[in-house]
PDB file of C-alpha atoms and ligand atoms in Angstrom:
ATOM      1  CA  UNK A   1       0.260   0.080  -0.036  1.00 66.00           C
ATOM      2  CA  UNK A   2       1.750   3.330  -0.908  1.00 78.00           C
ATOM      3  CA  UNK A   3       1.226   6.662   1.246  1.00 82.00           C
ATOM      4  CA  UNK A   4      -1.684   8.203  -1.090  1.00 83.00           C
ATOM      5  CA  UNK A   5      -3.584   5.134  -0.406  1.00 84.00           C
ATOM      6  CA  UNK A   6      -3.337   4.553   3.282  1.00 83.00           C
ATOM      7  CA  UNK A   7      -4.769   8.269   3.466  1.00 83.00           C
ATOM      8  CA  UNK A   8      -7.629   7.461   1.473  1.00 83.00           C
ATOM      9  CA  UNK A   9      -8.667   4.801   3.594  1.00 84.00           C
ATOM     10  CA  UNK A  10      -7.772   6.566   6.475  1.00 81.00           C
ATOM     11  CA  UNK A  11     -10.022   9.174   5.105  1.00 79.00           C
ATOM     12  CA  UNK A  12     -12.899   6.825   4.369  1.00 89.00           C
ATOM     13  CA  UNK A  13     -12.478   5.486   7.582  1.00 90.00           C
ATOM     14  CA  UNK A  14     -12.651   8.552   9.651  1.00 91.00           C
ATOM     15  CA  UNK A  15     -16.045   9.718   7.568  1.00 93.00           C
ATOM     16  CA  UNK A  16     -17.449   6.616   8.143  1.00 94.00           C
ATOM     17  CA  UNK A  17     -17.149   7.292  11.947  1.00 94.00           C
ATOM     18  CA  UNK A  18     -18.271  10.860  11.451  1.00 95.00           C
ATOM     19  CA  UNK A  19     -21.784   8.924   9.489  1.00 95.00           C
ATOM     20  CA  UNK A  20     -21.837   7.044  12.643  1.00 95.00           C
ATOM     21  CA  UNK A  21     -21.647  10.021  14.852  1.00 96.00           C
ATOM     22  CA  UNK A  22     -24.394  12.023  13.066  1.00 96.00           C
ATOM     23  CA  UNK A  23     -26.748   8.999  12.901  1.00 96.00           C
ATOM     24  CA  UNK A  24     -25.737   8.477  16.374  1.00 97.00           C
ATOM     25  CA  UNK A  25     -26.612  11.690  17.796  1.00 96.00           C
ATOM     26  CA  UNK A  26     -30.063  12.069  15.406  1.00 97.00           C
ATOM     27  CA  UNK A  27     -31.637   8.571  16.809  1.00 96.00           C
ATOM     28  CA  UNK A  28     -30.793   9.400  20.240  1.00 97.00           C
ATOM     29  CA  UNK A  29     -31.916  12.878  20.311  1.00 96.00           C
ATOM     30  CA  UNK A  30     -35.066  12.889  22.136  1.00 96.00           C
ATOM     31  CA  UNK A  31     -33.971  10.758  24.838  1.00 97.00           C
ATOM     32  CA  UNK A  32     -30.568  12.680  25.650  1.00 97.00           C
ATOM     33  CA  UNK A  33     -32.672  16.112  25.642  1.00 96.00           C
ATOM     34  CA  UNK A  34     -35.411  14.712  27.658  1.00 97.00           C
ATOM     35  CA  UNK A  35     -32.918  12.692  30.001  1.00 97.00           C
ATOM     36  CA  UNK A  36     -31.047  15.969  30.375  1.00 97.00           C
ATOM     37  CA  UNK A  37     -33.703  18.151  31.223  1.00 97.00           C
ATOM     38  CA  UNK A  38     -35.777  15.683  33.694  1.00 97.00           C
ATOM     39  CA  UNK A  39     -32.355  15.384  35.522  1.00 97.00           C
ATOM     40  CA  UNK A  40     -31.458  18.996  35.828  1.00 97.00           C
ATOM     41  CA  UNK A  41     -35.133  19.111  36.513  1.00 97.00           C
ATOM     42  CA  UNK A  42     -34.753  16.795  39.877  1.00 97.00           C
ATOM     43  CA  UNK A  43     -31.400  18.498  40.424  1.00 97.00           C
ATOM     44  CA  UNK A  44     -33.470  21.531  40.846  1.00 97.00           C
ATOM     45  CA  UNK A  45     -36.263  20.617  43.113  1.00 97.00           C
ATOM     46  CA  UNK A  46     -34.156  18.955  45.617  1.00 97.00           C
ATOM     47  CA  UNK A  47     -31.960  21.975  45.648  1.00 95.00           C
ATOM     48  CA  UNK A  48     -35.107  23.484  46.780  1.00 94.00           C
ATOM     49  CA  UNK A  49     -36.133  21.869  49.700  1.00 91.00           C
ATOM     50  CA  UNK A  50     -32.124  21.998  51.169  1.00 90.00           C
ATOM     51  CA  UNK A  51     -31.122  17.922  49.783  1.00 90.00           C
ATOM     52  CA  UNK A  52     -34.189  16.551  51.834  1.00 93.00           C
ATOM     53  CA  UNK A  53     -34.459  14.308  48.332  1.00 95.00           C
ATOM     54  CA  UNK A  54     -31.369  13.419  47.398  1.00 96.00           C
ATOM     55  CA  UNK A  55     -32.281   9.698  47.042  1.00 97.00           C
ATOM     56  CA  UNK A  56     -34.895  10.561  44.750  1.00 98.00           C
ATOM     57  CA  UNK A  57     -32.352  12.031  42.204  1.00 97.00           C
ATOM     58  CA  UNK A  58     -29.608   9.164  42.771  1.00 98.00           C
ATOM     59  CA  UNK A  59     -32.570   6.657  41.854  1.00 98.00           C
ATOM     60  CA  UNK A  60     -33.802   8.848  38.991  1.00 98.00           C
ATOM     61  CA  UNK A  61     -30.174   8.670  38.002  1.00 98.00           C
ATOM     62  CA  UNK A  62     -29.491   5.108  37.652  1.00 98.00           C
ATOM     63  CA  UNK A  63     -33.099   4.302  36.300  1.00 98.00           C
ATOM     64  CA  UNK A  64     -32.418   6.722  33.246  1.00 98.00           C
ATOM     65  CA  UNK A  65     -28.410   5.366  32.830  1.00 97.00           C
ATOM     66  CA  UNK A  66     -29.882   1.689  32.857  1.00 96.00           C
ATOM     67  CA  UNK A  67     -32.663   2.611  29.910  1.00 96.00           C
ATOM     68  CA  UNK A  68     -29.521   4.678  28.193  1.00 96.00           C
ATOM     69  CA  UNK A  69     -27.929   1.035  28.019  1.00 94.00           C
ATOM     70  CA  UNK A  70     -30.657  -1.221  27.318  1.00 93.00           C
ATOM     71  CA  UNK A  71     -31.217   1.625  24.411  1.00 94.00           C
ATOM     72  CA  UNK A  72     -30.593   0.792  20.831  1.00 93.00           C
ATOM     73  CA  UNK A  73     -28.194   1.976  19.949  1.00 94.00           C
ATOM     74  CA  UNK A  74     -26.865   2.135  23.844  1.00 94.00           C
ATOM     75  CA  UNK A  75     -26.308   5.795  25.340  1.00 96.00           C
ATOM     76  CA  UNK A  76     -23.937   6.041  27.957  1.00 96.00           C
ATOM     77  CA  UNK A  77     -24.183   8.418  30.949  1.00 97.00           C
ATOM     78  CA  UNK A  78     -21.570  10.637  29.071  1.00 96.00           C
ATOM     79  CA  UNK A  79     -23.534  10.925  26.231  1.00 96.00           C
ATOM     80  CA  UNK A  80     -26.609  12.158  28.573  1.00 96.00           C
ATOM     81  CA  UNK A  81     -25.003  14.701  30.856  1.00 93.00           C
ATOM     82  CA  UNK A  82     -22.436  17.220  29.529  1.00 85.00           C
ATOM     83  CA  UNK A  83     -18.941  17.017  30.418  1.00 80.00           C
ATOM     84  CA  UNK A  84     -19.205  19.697  33.363  1.00 87.00           C
ATOM     85  CA  UNK A  85     -22.276  18.000  34.959  1.00 93.00           C
ATOM     86  CA  UNK A  86     -20.994  14.898  34.207  1.00 95.00           C
ATOM     87  CA  UNK A  87     -18.161  15.310  36.745  1.00 94.00           C
ATOM     88  CA  UNK A  88     -20.522  17.202  39.304  1.00 95.00           C
ATOM     89  CA  UNK A  89     -23.111  14.227  39.248  1.00 96.00           C
ATOM     90  CA  UNK A  90     -20.366  11.565  39.672  1.00 96.00           C
ATOM     91  CA  UNK A  91     -18.709  13.154  42.612  1.00 95.00           C
ATOM     92  CA  UNK A  92     -22.097  13.844  43.993  1.00 95.00           C
ATOM     93  CA  UNK A  93     -23.855  10.217  43.058  1.00 97.00           C
ATOM     94  CA  UNK A  94     -20.933   7.472  42.339  1.00 97.00           C
ATOM     95  CA  UNK A  95     -23.601   4.763  43.006  1.00 97.00           C
ATOM     96  CA  UNK A  96     -25.428   5.220  39.689  1.00 97.00           C
ATOM     97  CA  UNK A  97     -22.764   5.135  37.563  1.00 97.00           C
ATOM     98  CA  UNK A  98     -21.280   1.985  39.123  1.00 96.00           C
ATOM     99  CA  UNK A  99     -23.996   0.214  38.840  1.00 95.00           C
ATOM    100  CA  UNK A 100     -26.436   1.325  36.377  1.00 95.00           C
ATOM    101  CA  UNK A 101     -25.071  -1.725  33.872  1.00 92.00           C
ATOM    102  CA  UNK A 102     -25.364  -4.294  36.904  1.00 92.00           C
ATOM    103  CA  UNK A 103     -28.554  -3.873  39.129  1.00 95.00           C
ATOM    104  CA  UNK A 104     -32.256  -3.205  37.884  1.00 95.00           C
ATOM    105  CA  UNK A 105     -34.210  -0.245  38.559  1.00 97.00           C
ATOM    106  CA  UNK A 106     -37.103  -0.560  40.301  1.00 97.00           C
ATOM    107  CA  UNK A 107     -38.981   1.832  38.532  1.00 97.00           C
ATOM    108  CA  UNK A 108     -38.853   3.868  35.535  1.00 96.00           C
ATOM    109  CA  UNK A 109     -37.853   7.281  35.849  1.00 97.00           C
ATOM    110  CA  UNK A 110     -40.772   9.581  35.894  1.00 97.00           C
ATOM    111  CA  UNK A 111     -42.387   7.519  38.778  1.00 98.00           C
ATOM    112  CA  UNK A 112     -39.183   8.944  40.398  1.00 98.00           C
ATOM    113  CA  UNK A 113     -40.110  12.552  39.586  1.00 98.00           C
ATOM    114  CA  UNK A 114     -43.913  11.536  40.933  1.00 98.00           C
ATOM    115  CA  UNK A 115     -42.548  10.643  44.277  1.00 97.00           C
ATOM    116  CA  UNK A 116     -40.604  14.149  44.228  1.00 97.00           C
ATOM    117  CA  UNK A 117     -44.019  15.915  43.351  1.00 98.00           C
ATOM    118  CA  UNK A 118     -45.993  14.049  46.054  1.00 98.00           C
ATOM    119  CA  UNK A 119     -43.392  15.076  48.693  1.00 97.00           C
ATOM    120  CA  UNK A 120     -43.349  18.599  47.688  1.00 96.00           C
ATOM    121  CA  UNK A 121     -46.943  18.904  46.769  1.00 97.00           C
ATOM    122  CA  UNK A 122     -48.364  16.975  49.550  1.00 97.00           C
ATOM    123  CA  UNK A 123     -50.194  13.314  49.530  1.00 97.00           C
ATOM    124  CA  UNK A 124     -53.629  14.429  49.723  1.00 97.00           C
ATOM    125  CA  UNK A 125     -53.073  17.486  47.504  1.00 98.00           C
ATOM    126  CA  UNK A 126     -54.413  15.424  44.131  1.00 98.00           C
ATOM    127  CA  UNK A 127     -55.132  18.701  41.747  1.00 97.00           C
ATOM    128  CA  UNK A 128     -51.969  20.148  42.749  1.00 98.00           C
ATOM    129  CA  UNK A 129     -49.516  16.968  42.216  1.00 98.00           C
ATOM    130  CA  UNK A 130     -51.351  16.593  38.772  1.00 98.00           C
ATOM    131  CA  UNK A 131     -50.837  20.560  38.028  1.00 97.00           C
ATOM    132  CA  UNK A 132     -47.550  20.192  38.749  1.00 97.00           C
ATOM    133  CA  UNK A 133     -46.364  17.438  36.480  1.00 97.00           C
ATOM    134  CA  UNK A 134     -48.038  19.040  33.766  1.00 96.00           C
ATOM    135  CA  UNK A 135     -46.546  22.015  34.406  1.00 96.00           C
ATOM    136  CA  UNK A 136     -43.357  20.558  33.990  1.00 96.00           C
ATOM    137  CA  UNK A 137     -44.210  18.229  30.998  1.00 96.00           C
ATOM    138  CA  UNK A 138     -45.624  21.517  29.326  1.00 95.00           C
ATOM    139  CA  UNK A 139     -42.492  23.960  30.279  1.00 93.00           C
ATOM    140  CA  UNK A 140     -40.040  21.012  29.339  1.00 94.00           C
ATOM    141  CA  UNK A 141     -41.848  20.600  25.856  1.00 91.00           C
ATOM    142  CA  UNK A 142     -42.038  16.628  27.244  1.00 93.00           C
ATOM    143  CA  UNK A 143     -43.913  15.528  24.392  1.00 92.00           C
ATOM    144  CA  UNK A 144     -46.465  12.630  24.620  1.00 90.00           C
ATOM    145  CA  UNK A 145     -44.950   9.050  23.749  1.00 89.00           C
ATOM    146  CA  UNK A 146     -41.408  10.513  23.700  1.00 94.00           C
ATOM    147  CA  UNK A 147     -38.875   8.880  25.689  1.00 95.00           C
ATOM    148  CA  UNK A 148     -38.569   8.633  29.397  1.00 97.00           C
ATOM    149  CA  UNK A 149     -42.017  10.636  29.776  1.00 96.00           C
ATOM    150  CA  UNK A 150     -45.058   8.637  30.946  1.00 97.00           C
ATOM    151  CA  UNK A 151     -48.642   9.696  29.667  1.00 96.00           C
ATOM    152  CA  UNK A 152     -51.050   9.130  32.510  1.00 97.00           C
ATOM    153  CA  UNK A 153     -51.145   9.263  36.222  1.00 98.00           C
ATOM    154  CA  UNK A 154     -53.714   7.396  38.242  1.00 98.00           C
ATOM    155  CA  UNK A 155     -55.169   8.204  41.756  1.00 98.00           C
ATOM    156  CA  UNK A 156     -56.433   4.861  44.220  1.00 98.00           C
ATOM    157  CA  UNK A 157     -57.950   5.172  47.256  1.00 98.00           C
ATOM    158  CA  UNK A 158     -59.499   2.797  50.144  1.00 96.00           C
ATOM    159  CA  UNK A 159     -62.652   5.190  50.078  1.00 93.00           C
ATOM    160  CA  UNK A 160     -62.854   8.743  49.276  1.00 91.00           C
ATOM    161  CA  UNK A 161     -61.880   9.612  53.082  1.00 93.00           C
ATOM    162  CA  UNK A 162     -58.319   7.710  52.764  1.00 96.00           C
ATOM    163  CA  UNK A 163     -54.750   8.283  51.726  1.00 97.00           C
ATOM    164  CA  UNK A 164     -54.339   8.305  48.007  1.00 98.00           C
ATOM    165  CA  UNK A 165     -51.595   6.485  45.875  1.00 98.00           C
ATOM    166  CA  UNK A 166     -50.452   7.995  42.620  1.00 98.00           C
ATOM    167  CA  UNK A 167     -48.756   6.000  40.221  1.00 98.00           C
ATOM    168  CA  UNK A 168     -47.534   7.103  36.189  1.00 98.00           C
ATOM    169  CA  UNK A 169     -47.540   4.981  33.317  1.00 97.00           C
ATOM    170  CA  UNK A 170     -44.049   3.326  32.156  1.00 96.00           C
ATOM    171  CA  UNK A 171     -41.444   6.126  30.931  1.00 94.00           C
ATOM    172  CA  UNK A 172     -39.374   4.107  29.051  1.00 93.00           C
ATOM    173  CA  UNK A 173     -37.854   4.750  25.130  1.00 85.00           C
ATOM    174  CA  UNK A 174     -39.607   1.684  23.012  1.00 91.00           C
ATOM    175  CA  UNK A 175     -41.042  -1.536  23.031  1.00 93.00           C
ATOM    176  CA  UNK A 176     -38.204  -3.888  24.342  1.00 94.00           C
ATOM    177  CA  UNK A 177     -37.037  -1.733  27.129  1.00 95.00           C
ATOM    178  CA  UNK A 178     -40.470  -1.446  28.077  1.00 96.00           C
ATOM    179  CA  UNK A 179     -41.074  -5.262  27.964  1.00 96.00           C
ATOM    180  CA  UNK A 180     -37.781  -5.681  29.902  1.00 96.00           C
ATOM    181  CA  UNK A 181     -38.784  -2.641  33.003  1.00 97.00           C
ATOM    182  CA  UNK A 182     -42.461  -4.707  33.235  1.00 98.00           C
ATOM    183  CA  UNK A 183     -40.681  -7.704  33.564  1.00 97.00           C
ATOM    184  CA  UNK A 184     -38.469  -6.398  36.033  1.00 96.00           C
ATOM    185  CA  UNK A 185     -41.134  -4.911  38.127  1.00 98.00           C
ATOM    186  CA  UNK A 186     -42.995  -8.471  38.781  1.00 98.00           C
ATOM    187  CA  UNK A 187     -39.733  -9.664  40.338  1.00 96.00           C
ATOM    188  CA  UNK A 188     -39.992  -9.644  44.161  1.00 96.00           C
ATOM    189  CA  UNK A 189     -38.785  -5.959  45.589  1.00 96.00           C
ATOM    190  CA  UNK A 190     -40.597  -4.120  42.911  1.00 97.00           C
ATOM    191  CA  UNK A 191     -44.196  -3.989  42.276  1.00 98.00           C
ATOM    192  CA  UNK A 192     -46.535  -5.784  45.263  1.00 98.00           C
ATOM    193  CA  UNK A 193     -46.489  -9.404  44.832  1.00 97.00           C
ATOM    194  CA  UNK A 194     -49.898  -9.913  44.273  1.00 98.00           C
ATOM    195  CA  UNK A 195     -49.987  -6.786  41.367  1.00 98.00           C
ATOM    196  CA  UNK A 196     -46.831  -8.408  40.309  1.00 98.00           C
ATOM    197  CA  UNK A 197     -49.275 -11.531  40.476  1.00 98.00           C
ATOM    198  CA  UNK A 198     -52.217 -10.426  38.082  1.00 98.00           C
ATOM    199  CA  UNK A 199     -49.386  -9.234  35.732  1.00 98.00           C
ATOM    200  CA  UNK A 200     -47.546 -12.283  35.101  1.00 98.00           C
ATOM    201  CA  UNK A 201     -51.102 -14.189  34.468  1.00 98.00           C
ATOM    202  CA  UNK A 202     -50.153 -12.736  30.814  1.00 98.00           C
ATOM    203  CA  UNK A 203     -47.918 -13.425  28.250  1.00 97.00           C
ATOM    204  CA  UNK A 204     -46.413 -10.674  26.486  1.00 95.00           C
ATOM    205  CA  UNK A 205     -48.424 -11.449  23.505  1.00 95.00           C
ATOM    206  CA  UNK A 206     -51.418 -10.340  26.176  1.00 96.00           C
ATOM    207  CA  UNK A 207     -52.882 -14.050  26.138  1.00 97.00           C
ATOM    208  CA  UNK A 208     -53.645 -15.151  29.766  1.00 97.00           C
ATOM    209  CA  UNK A 209     -51.540 -18.153  30.577  1.00 98.00           C
ATOM    210  CA  UNK A 210     -52.918 -21.537  30.940  1.00 97.00           C
ATOM    211  CA  UNK A 211     -51.451 -22.606  34.154  1.00 98.00           C
ATOM    212  CA  UNK A 212     -51.720 -19.378  35.905  1.00 98.00           C
ATOM    213  CA  UNK A 213     -54.092 -16.765  37.511  1.00 98.00           C
ATOM    214  CA  UNK A 214     -53.363 -14.430  39.732  1.00 98.00           C
ATOM    215  CA  UNK A 215     -55.615 -11.528  38.533  1.00 98.00           C
ATOM    216  CA  UNK A 216     -57.404  -9.520  41.112  1.00 97.00           C
ATOM    217  CA  UNK A 217     -60.927  -7.555  41.729  1.00 97.00           C
ATOM    218  CA  UNK A 218     -60.392  -4.558  43.473  1.00 97.00           C
ATOM    219  CA  UNK A 219     -63.152  -4.427  45.958  1.00 96.00           C
ATOM    220  CA  UNK A 220     -66.000  -2.328  45.447  1.00 94.00           C
ATOM    221  CA  UNK A 221     -64.839   0.725  47.587  1.00 95.00           C
ATOM    222  CA  UNK A 222     -61.759   0.969  45.846  1.00 97.00           C
ATOM    223  CA  UNK A 223     -61.484   4.058  43.578  1.00 97.00           C
ATOM    224  CA  UNK A 224     -58.844   3.694  40.797  1.00 97.00           C
ATOM    225  CA  UNK A 225     -58.625   6.544  38.436  1.00 98.00           C
ATOM    226  CA  UNK A 226     -56.467   7.557  36.041  1.00 98.00           C
ATOM    227  CA  UNK A 227     -55.604  10.974  34.128  1.00 98.00           C
ATOM    228  CA  UNK A 228     -53.718  12.445  31.073  1.00 97.00           C
ATOM    229  CA  UNK A 229     -50.795  13.861  32.299  1.00 97.00           C
ATOM    230  CA  UNK A 230     -51.087  16.067  28.647  1.00 95.00           C
ATOM    231  CA  UNK A 231     -53.205  18.709  27.266  1.00 90.00           C
ATOM    232  CA  UNK A 232     -56.293  19.007  29.675  1.00 90.00           C
ATOM    233  CA  UNK A 233     -55.633  16.537  32.100  1.00 93.00           C
ATOM    234  CA  UNK A 234     -59.038  14.474  31.221  1.00 96.00           C
ATOM    235  CA  UNK A 235     -59.741  11.526  33.252  1.00 97.00           C
ATOM    236  CA  UNK A 236     -59.043   8.243  31.043  1.00 97.00           C
ATOM    237  CA  UNK A 237     -61.229   5.342  30.969  1.00 96.00           C
ATOM    238  CA  UNK A 238     -59.261   1.937  32.179  1.00 97.00           C
ATOM    239  CA  UNK A 239     -57.803   0.114  29.233  1.00 97.00           C
ATOM    240  CA  UNK A 240     -58.647  -3.870  28.631  1.00 97.00           C
ATOM    241  CA  UNK A 241     -55.457  -4.796  30.289  1.00 98.00           C
ATOM    242  CA  UNK A 242     -56.202  -2.662  33.548  1.00 98.00           C
ATOM    243  CA  UNK A 243     -59.881  -4.215  32.964  1.00 98.00           C
ATOM    244  CA  UNK A 244     -58.587  -7.922  33.087  1.00 97.00           C
ATOM    245  CA  UNK A 245     -55.846  -7.247  35.988  1.00 98.00           C
ATOM    246  CA  UNK A 246     -57.768  -5.488  38.494  1.00 98.00           C
ATOM    247  CA  UNK A 247     -61.571  -5.654  37.273  1.00 96.00           C
ATOM    248  CA  UNK A 248     -61.991  -2.457  36.855  1.00 96.00           C
ATOM    249  CA  UNK A 249     -64.862  -0.923  34.465  1.00 95.00           C
ATOM    250  CA  UNK A 250     -63.142   0.073  30.711  1.00 94.00           C
ATOM    251  CA  UNK A 251     -62.763  -0.266  27.571  1.00 88.00           C
ATOM    252  CA  UNK A 252     -63.068  -3.970  26.630  1.00 88.00           C
ATOM    253  CA  UNK A 253     -61.225  -4.189  22.924  1.00 92.00           C
ATOM    254  CA  UNK A 254     -58.031  -2.191  23.651  1.00 94.00           C
ATOM    255  CA  UNK A 255     -55.236  -2.311  25.758  1.00 95.00           C
ATOM    256  CA  UNK A 256     -51.510  -1.972  26.173  1.00 96.00           C
ATOM    257  CA  UNK A 257     -49.105  -4.202  27.564  1.00 97.00           C
ATOM    258  CA  UNK A 258     -50.321  -5.492  31.075  1.00 98.00           C
ATOM    259  CA  UNK A 259     -48.200  -3.893  33.372  1.00 98.00           C
ATOM    260  CA  UNK A 260     -47.744  -0.777  31.338  1.00 98.00           C
ATOM    261  CA  UNK A 261     -50.143   1.598  32.923  1.00 98.00           C
ATOM    262  CA  UNK A 262     -50.343   4.141  35.727  1.00 98.00           C
ATOM    263  CA  UNK A 263     -52.947   2.087  37.188  1.00 98.00           C
ATOM    264  CA  UNK A 264     -50.555  -0.976  37.923  1.00 98.00           C
ATOM    265  CA  UNK A 265     -48.320   1.850  39.740  1.00 98.00           C
ATOM    266  CA  UNK A 266     -50.709   3.322  41.858  1.00 98.00           C
ATOM    267  CA  UNK A 267     -52.408  -0.079  43.080  1.00 98.00           C
ATOM    268  CA  UNK A 268     -49.647  -1.377  44.024  1.00 98.00           C
ATOM    269  CA  UNK A 269     -48.949   1.712  46.083  1.00 98.00           C
ATOM    270  CA  UNK A 270     -51.969   1.345  47.735  1.00 98.00           C
ATOM    271  CA  UNK A 271     -51.266  -2.477  48.527  1.00 98.00           C
ATOM    272  CA  UNK A 272     -48.026  -1.803  49.865  1.00 98.00           C
ATOM    273  CA  UNK A 273     -49.337   0.316  52.841  1.00 97.00           C
ATOM    274  CA  UNK A 274     -52.372  -0.820  53.355  1.00 97.00           C
ATOM    275  CA  UNK A 275     -52.727  -4.792  54.210  1.00 96.00           C
ATOM    276  CA  UNK A 276     -56.518  -4.861  54.430  1.00 96.00           C
ATOM    277  CA  UNK A 277     -57.466  -3.764  51.223  1.00 96.00           C
ATOM    278  CA  UNK A 278     -54.622  -6.047  49.633  1.00 97.00           C
ATOM    279  CA  UNK A 279     -55.564  -8.930  51.518  1.00 96.00           C
ATOM    280  CA  UNK A 280     -59.718  -8.372  49.924  1.00 96.00           C
ATOM    281  CA  UNK A 281     -58.417  -8.212  46.536  1.00 95.00           C
ATOM    282  CA  UNK A 282     -56.531 -11.449  47.098  1.00 94.00           C
ATOM    283  CA  UNK A 283     -56.665 -13.693  43.537  1.00 96.00           C
ATOM    284  CA  UNK A 284     -59.777 -16.266  43.632  1.00 95.00           C
ATOM    285  CA  UNK A 285     -58.410 -18.575  41.077  1.00 97.00           C
ATOM    286  CA  UNK A 286     -57.945 -22.182  41.388  1.00 97.00           C
ATOM    287  CA  UNK A 287     -55.003 -21.639  39.397  1.00 97.00           C
ATOM    288  CA  UNK A 288     -53.465 -19.196  42.102  1.00 97.00           C
ATOM    289  CA  UNK A 289     -51.025 -21.445  43.847  1.00 97.00           C
ATOM    290  CA  UNK A 290     -47.648 -21.068  44.791  1.00 97.00           C
ATOM    291  CA  UNK A 291     -46.234 -23.189  42.216  1.00 98.00           C
ATOM    292  CA  UNK A 292     -47.900 -22.132  39.477  1.00 98.00           C
ATOM    293  CA  UNK A 293     -46.936 -18.565  40.428  1.00 98.00           C
ATOM    294  CA  UNK A 294     -42.741 -19.717  40.838  1.00 98.00           C
ATOM    295  CA  UNK A 295     -43.610 -21.176  37.185  1.00 98.00           C
ATOM    296  CA  UNK A 296     -44.726 -17.896  36.026  1.00 98.00           C
ATOM    297  CA  UNK A 297     -41.740 -16.120  37.703  1.00 97.00           C
ATOM    298  CA  UNK A 298     -39.809 -18.355  36.176  1.00 96.00           C
ATOM    299  CA  UNK A 299     -41.220 -17.286  32.740  1.00 96.00           C
ATOM    300  CA  UNK A 300     -40.475 -13.815  33.843  1.00 96.00           C
ATOM    301  CA  UNK A 301     -36.890 -14.669  34.764  1.00 94.00           C
ATOM    302  CA  UNK A 302     -36.287 -16.452  31.587  1.00 93.00           C
ATOM    303  CA  UNK A 303     -37.297 -13.671  29.710  1.00 94.00           C
ATOM    304  CA  UNK A 304     -34.977 -11.387  31.225  1.00 94.00           C
ATOM    305  CA  UNK A 305     -32.137 -13.566  30.900  1.00 91.00           C
ATOM    306  CA  UNK A 306     -32.812 -13.663  27.075  1.00 91.00           C
ATOM    307  CA  UNK A 307     -32.214 -10.743  26.777  1.00 90.00           C
ATOM    308  CA  UNK A 308     -29.216  -9.224  25.067  1.00 80.00           C
ATOM    309  CA  UNK A 309     -28.545  -6.250  26.928  1.00 78.00           C
ATOM    310  CA  UNK A 310     -29.067  -7.383  30.468  1.00 80.00           C
ATOM    311  CA  UNK A 311     -27.866 -10.915  29.473  1.00 75.00           C
ATOM    312  CA  UNK A 312     -24.427 -10.495  31.822  1.00 76.00           C
ATOM    313  CA  UNK A 313     -26.380  -9.594  34.752  1.00 79.00           C
ATOM    314  CA  UNK A 314     -26.232 -11.829  37.476  1.00 75.00           C
ATOM    315  CA  UNK A 315     -29.019 -14.670  37.633  1.00 74.00           C
ATOM    316  CA  UNK A 316     -30.768 -13.469  41.105  1.00 81.00           C
ATOM    317  CA  UNK A 317     -31.166 -10.001  39.098  1.00 89.00           C
ATOM    318  CA  UNK A 318     -30.502  -7.563  42.001  1.00 93.00           C
ATOM    319  CA  UNK A 319     -32.034  -4.559  42.390  1.00 95.00           C
ATOM    320  CA  UNK A 320     -30.535  -0.671  42.661  1.00 96.00           C
ATOM    321  CA  UNK A 321     -30.673   0.485  46.149  1.00 96.00           C
ATOM    322  CA  UNK A 322     -30.384   4.680  45.976  1.00 95.00           C
ATOM    323  CA  UNK A 323     -27.818   5.214  48.608  1.00 85.00           C
ATOM    324  CA  UNK A 324     -28.894   7.770  51.748  1.00 76.00           C
TER     325      UNK A 324
HETATM  326 ZN1  LIG B 401     -54.257   0.165  31.084  1.00 93.48          ZN
END
């Protein structure tokens, strides 16, 4: 190879590299943009309360970095936050940087933002919570369906005078990350086990499992209402999948993936605190046995083991715990 030829080859390589980089920036633009804006917003909110919510910032960083890792193409933390902020964050929150590629998040990023707003506004102030989230979405121009943005919020109550429990829909980036997040949330340590059981009663193709039925019928006095986080914040009818999971009255024809909706996180949060209502909603199917449940859980673990992006995680699928 003479000198001219070598030079030409180097140039082509550099050009290919440049094209790859341009392509990367283009296809990951919305993820990177939303991730950065949400992180900055969380830091600001935390700062406004003298770092009382530092754990939520830590948790959202891990959740976002994890979703970046399992994105196609993968997006590493240094592609999400710029250099100055990267060093600052790594210094204050070292754990998310160390563990985003070996531990699973317990929930998707927007749930941490929801918790932050519930803390700031007060659990009983439902309207303020909804308004504040809508305001953030509007201000940051987080479009419906865009990566890392939830589209609905749900409020569950045992009765009209009791405490409110909130949830938001899965805030991932595309189908596979959403499936991974839903599967992970079914493992012990994330959703309430009855809620996880209800979700695991269905396969990813939305068909019901033949051997296991952990679906729930929420008691009459329990309310579970969802609202859009976009536009006017209109009430949303439960989709077919949520009707199947919890015996709600709603849409009979179309549904999202089981586990995707705000109802799921909201009911899970209610059950985690209220043992009485949880017991009342116990699944009643004959197929609801420990053995069948273990089999269903094994199928979830097998699915996670097969996912290329997280295949090297340990078989135990440890969840991330934010540092205090
Ligand atoms: Zn639904």
